[in-house]
Tab-separated table of C-alpha atoms in Angstrom:
chain	number	residue	atom	x	y	z
C	1	UNK	CA	5.961	14.173	20.429
C	2	UNK	CA	3.345	16.368	22.079
C	3	UNK	CA	-0.234	16.050	20.870
C	4	UNK	CA	-0.215	19.621	19.558
C	5	UNK	CA	2.960	18.980	17.542
C	6	UNK	CA	1.506	15.720	16.208
C	7	UNK	CA	-1.648	17.525	15.090
C	8	UNK	CA	0.394	20.296	13.453
C	9	UNK	CA	2.607	17.722	11.721
C	10	UNK	CA	-0.408	15.896	10.300
C	11	UNK	CA	-1.910	19.184	9.144
C	12	UNK	CA	1.251	20.181	7.262
C	13	UNK	CA	1.898	16.759	5.716
C	14	UNK	CA	-1.753	16.174	4.807
C	15	UNK	CA	-1.870	19.494	2.948
C	16	UNK	CA	1.231	18.582	0.916
C	17	UNK	CA	0.007	15.056	0.141
C	18	UNK	CA	-3.465	16.258	-0.857
C	19	UNK	CA	-2.010	18.975	-3.076
C	20	UNK	CA	0.025	16.302	-4.865
C	21	UNK	CA	-3.144	14.283	-5.560
C	22	UNK	CA	-2.812	11.532	-2.946
C	23	UNK	CA	-4.511	10.468	0.275
C	24	UNK	CA	-2.595	10.443	3.550
C	25	UNK	CA	-3.259	6.975	4.955
C	26	UNK	CA	-0.882	6.933	7.900
C	27	UNK	CA	1.653	9.163	9.617
C	28	UNK	CA	3.909	7.977	12.429
C	29	UNK	CA	6.987	9.260	14.231
C	30	UNK	CA	9.105	6.648	16.004
C	31	UNK	CA	12.544	6.598	17.588
C	32	UNK	CA	15.248	5.066	15.369
C	33	UNK	CA	18.476	5.079	17.350
C	34	UNK	CA	19.643	8.656	17.806
C	35	UNK	CA	17.315	9.855	15.087
C	36	UNK	CA	13.575	9.779	14.580
C	37	UNK	CA	11.750	8.131	11.695
C	38	UNK	CA	8.892	10.083	10.124
C	39	UNK	CA	6.939	7.529	8.110
C	40	UNK	CA	4.300	8.793	5.683
C	41	UNK	CA	1.981	6.306	3.942
C	42	UNK	CA	0.145	7.576	0.854
C	43	UNK	CA	-2.235	6.045	-1.671
C	44	UNK	CA	-4.358	6.944	-4.691
C	45	UNK	CA	-6.749	5.354	-7.161
C	46	UNK	CA	-3.852	4.780	-9.580
C	47	UNK	CA	-1.523	3.422	-6.892
C	48	UNK	CA	1.893	4.703	-5.817
C	49	UNK	CA	5.192	3.864	-7.494
C	50	UNK	CA	8.776	4.815	-6.650
C	51	UNK	CA	8.667	8.046	-8.653
C	52	UNK	CA	5.428	9.083	-6.933
C	53	UNK	CA	6.908	8.450	-3.484
C	54	UNK	CA	10.077	10.354	-4.388
C	55	UNK	CA	8.103	13.356	-5.641
C	56	UNK	CA	5.946	13.529	-2.504
C	57	UNK	CA	9.039	13.125	-0.319
C	58	UNK	CA	10.640	16.119	-2.034
C	59	UNK	CA	7.441	18.131	-1.618
C	60	UNK	CA	7.266	17.383	2.117
C	61	UNK	CA	10.955	18.187	2.589
C	62	UNK	CA	10.535	21.451	0.701
C	63	UNK	CA	7.538	22.402	2.824
C	64	UNK	CA	9.491	21.794	6.036
C	65	UNK	CA	12.461	23.770	4.689
C	66	UNK	CA	10.203	26.763	4.036
C	67	UNK	CA	8.912	26.812	7.618
C	68	UNK	CA	10.534	28.867	10.347
C	69	UNK	CA	12.241	26.778	13.019
C	70	UNK	CA	9.524	27.644	15.512
C	71	UNK	CA	6.832	26.504	13.071
C	72	UNK	CA	8.539	23.261	12.018
C	73	UNK	CA	6.536	20.470	13.728
C	74	UNK	CA	9.572	18.154	13.621
C	75	UNK	CA	11.702	20.640	15.551
C	76	UNK	CA	15.482	20.872	15.344
C	77	UNK	CA	16.364	17.240	16.127
C	78	UNK	CA	17.561	15.010	13.272
C	79	UNK	CA	15.092	12.685	11.586
C	80	UNK	CA	14.643	10.462	8.538
C	81	UNK	CA	11.655	10.907	6.222
C	82	UNK	CA	10.177	7.792	4.621
C	83	UNK	CA	7.339	7.971	2.090
C	84	UNK	CA	5.754	4.676	1.097
C	85	UNK	CA	2.572	3.021	-0.147
C	86	UNK	CA	0.320	0.820	2.022
C	87	UNK	CA	1.346	-2.797	2.448
C	88	UNK	CA	-0.896	-5.571	1.193
C	89	UNK	CA	-1.794	-6.614	4.742
C	90	UNK	CA	-3.040	-3.241	5.929
C	91	UNK	CA	-6.604	-3.188	7.326
C	92	UNK	CA	-9.322	-1.898	5.002
C	93	UNK	CA	-11.298	0.627	7.021
C	94	UNK	CA	-12.640	3.210	4.558
C	95	UNK	CA	-14.824	2.938	1.433
C	96	UNK	CA	-11.904	4.050	-0.749
C	97	UNK	CA	-9.819	1.149	0.572
C	98	UNK	CA	-12.420	-1.332	-0.667
C	99	UNK	CA	-12.802	0.515	-3.972
C	100	UNK	CA	-9.063	0.334	-4.592
C	101	UNK	CA	-9.101	-3.364	-3.711
C	102	UNK	CA	-11.501	-4.183	-6.569
C	103	UNK	CA	-10.739	-7.674	-7.846
C	104	UNK	CA	-8.713	-8.591	-4.753
C	105	UNK	CA	-9.486	-11.468	-2.422
C	106	UNK	CA	-10.415	-10.331	1.095
C	107	UNK	CA	-10.567	-12.012	4.468
C	108	UNK	CA	-13.526	-10.401	6.224
C	109	UNK	CA	-14.629	-10.752	9.840
C	110	UNK	CA	-18.097	-9.691	10.953
C	111	UNK	CA	-19.017	-8.111	14.306
C	112	UNK	CA	-20.040	-11.566	15.571
C	113	UNK	CA	-16.646	-13.028	14.658
C	114	UNK	CA	-17.920	-14.913	11.602
C	115	UNK	CA	-15.247	-15.190	8.888
C	116	UNK	CA	-15.806	-14.791	5.166
C	117	UNK	CA	-13.527	-14.968	2.143
C	118	UNK	CA	-14.673	-12.993	-0.874
C	119	UNK	CA	-13.402	-11.064	-3.871
C	120	UNK	CA	-14.332	-7.402	-4.311
C	121	UNK	CA	-16.682	-7.039	-7.272
C	122	UNK	CA	-17.583	-3.419	-6.590
C	123	UNK	CA	-17.575	-1.003	-3.678
C	124	UNK	CA	-19.670	2.064	-2.975
C	125	UNK	CA	-19.966	4.637	-0.232
C	126	UNK	CA	-21.949	2.425	2.162
C	127	UNK	CA	-21.480	-1.191	1.053
C	128	UNK	CA	-19.268	-3.638	-0.804
C	129	UNK	CA	-20.262	-6.509	-3.092
C	130	UNK	CA	-18.124	-9.640	-2.770
C	131	UNK	CA	-17.857	-12.717	-4.974
C	132	UNK	CA	-18.062	-15.687	-2.619
C	133	UNK	CA	-18.679	-19.421	-2.614
C	134	UNK	CA	-16.609	-22.341	-3.830
C	135	UNK	CA	-16.809	-21.165	-7.435
C	136	UNK	CA	-16.301	-17.532	-6.488
C	137	UNK	CA	-19.276	-16.579	-8.663
C	138	UNK	CA	-21.945	-15.958	-6.012
C	139	UNK	CA	-22.403	-12.341	-4.960
C	140	UNK	CA	-22.963	-11.116	-1.430
C	141	UNK	CA	-23.516	-7.522	-0.380
C	142	UNK	CA	-22.177	-6.311	2.956
C	143	UNK	CA	-22.702	-2.924	4.538
C	144	UNK	CA	-19.470	-1.520	5.945
C	145	UNK	CA	-21.190	-1.496	9.339
C	146	UNK	CA	-21.315	-5.312	9.095
C	147	UNK	CA	-17.527	-5.564	8.730
C	148	UNK	CA	-15.361	-5.585	11.836
C	149	UNK	CA	-12.085	-6.353	10.036
C	150	UNK	CA	-11.014	-6.804	6.423
C	151	UNK	CA	-7.626	-7.470	4.839
C	152	UNK	CA	-6.385	-8.362	1.365
C	153	UNK	CA	-5.276	-11.985	1.066
C	154	UNK	CA	-2.040	-12.932	-0.692
C	155	UNK	CA	-2.699	-14.890	-3.906
C	156	UNK	CA	-0.280	-16.951	-5.967
C	157	UNK	CA	-2.253	-17.008	-9.196
C	158	UNK	CA	-5.115	-15.286	-11.025
C	159	UNK	CA	-8.772	-16.199	-10.397
C	160	UNK	CA	-10.708	-18.375	-12.821
C	161	UNK	CA	-11.665	-17.154	-16.278
C	162	UNK	CA	-15.310	-17.003	-15.178
C	163	UNK	CA	-14.433	-14.725	-12.254
C	164	UNK	CA	-12.257	-12.529	-14.480
C	165	UNK	CA	-15.180	-12.164	-16.878
C	166	UNK	CA	-17.360	-10.880	-14.035
C	167	UNK	CA	-14.682	-8.439	-12.917
C	168	UNK	CA	-14.388	-6.941	-16.388
C	169	UNK	CA	-11.349	-6.315	-18.601
C	170	UNK	CA	-9.986	-3.310	-16.689
C	171	UNK	CA	-9.763	-5.238	-13.416
C	172	UNK	CA	-8.748	-8.494	-15.107
C	173	UNK	CA	-5.724	-6.740	-16.611
C	174	UNK	CA	-4.298	-6.361	-13.089
C	175	UNK	CA	-3.669	-10.085	-12.955
C	176	UNK	CA	-0.725	-11.685	-14.727
C	177	UNK	CA	-2.197	-14.368	-16.950
C	178	UNK	CA	0.949	-15.268	-18.882
C	179	UNK	CA	1.316	-18.952	-19.636
C	180	UNK	CA	4.161	-20.665	-17.750
C	181	UNK	CA	7.285	-21.091	-19.866
C	182	UNK	CA	9.154	-24.385	-20.057
C	183	UNK	CA	12.774	-23.293	-19.736
C	184	UNK	CA	14.283	-26.709	-20.333
C	185	UNK	CA	17.312	-28.102	-18.509
C	186	UNK	CA	19.825	-25.775	-20.175
C	187	UNK	CA	18.010	-22.586	-19.131
C	188	UNK	CA	17.527	-23.424	-15.472
C	189	UNK	CA	20.136	-21.565	-13.347
C	190	UNK	CA	22.611	-23.661	-11.437
C	191	UNK	CA	21.719	-23.576	-7.751
C	192	UNK	CA	25.292	-22.862	-6.668
C	193	UNK	CA	26.795	-20.816	-9.506
C	194	UNK	CA	23.996	-18.597	-10.831
C	195	UNK	CA	22.053	-17.658	-7.724
C	196	UNK	CA	23.106	-14.751	-5.437
C	197	UNK	CA	25.791	-15.762	-2.937
C	198	UNK	CA	24.044	-14.119	-0.011
C	199	UNK	CA	20.934	-12.215	0.911
C	200	UNK	CA	22.645	-8.859	0.440
C	201	UNK	CA	22.475	-9.386	-3.331
C	202	UNK	CA	18.717	-9.823	-3.288
C	203	UNK	CA	16.503	-6.775	-4.023
C	204	UNK	CA	14.384	-5.372	-1.236
C	205	UNK	CA	10.726	-6.348	-1.768
C	206	UNK	CA	9.595	-2.922	-0.625
C	207	UNK	CA	12.155	-1.022	-2.679
C	208	UNK	CA	9.834	-0.345	-5.598
C	209	UNK	CA	7.402	1.856	-3.715
C	210	UNK	CA	9.429	3.383	-0.877
C	211	UNK	CA	11.317	6.659	-0.807
C	212	UNK	CA	13.577	7.319	2.168
C	213	UNK	CA	15.263	10.670	2.684
C	214	UNK	CA	17.467	11.749	5.569
C	215	UNK	CA	16.768	15.212	6.830
C	216	UNK	CA	19.012	17.582	8.812
């Protein structure tokens, strides 16, 4: 796609996404067999669920349908439109990314290559405050200019009660703190009879926040 068409495409999509109340985080067009894949990544302070992605997908499709053929940045060739939310491993590069990651554990690399693991306590326009240390209760303030790379780390359980208290109830509610349930022998599914026979029966992990629509 020519640079002018790419710029026009971003302009059109960004206007639709902004009007719907979201931020356009990424826009890519890649070849997918005989078609092209237009992938639009959106986000907001309240997140993005399947209904949100579907609504924005319809808005983008409607906007393209209203354009004259000459003004349509995707042209006449067939393509597939995919609207999705950012993945957990996406780089954090803007203040809003850190703000939306409040309570999350980050892997941060400084300009000198030094690595740091910390949990986002709060984030402003110029700096972020992380909870660091073995206990996770020490605070450290970093200017965004001191961060070369930052990504959210995958966690398999909530932080300690002391850390949750520092984060506050609104952020603490994001973590599932349900006590584990003892199912007993009778409630445990049989490995051969009760589990899906093949991978096709398993739900797609990304299904809950993706909306894919085929255009033209």
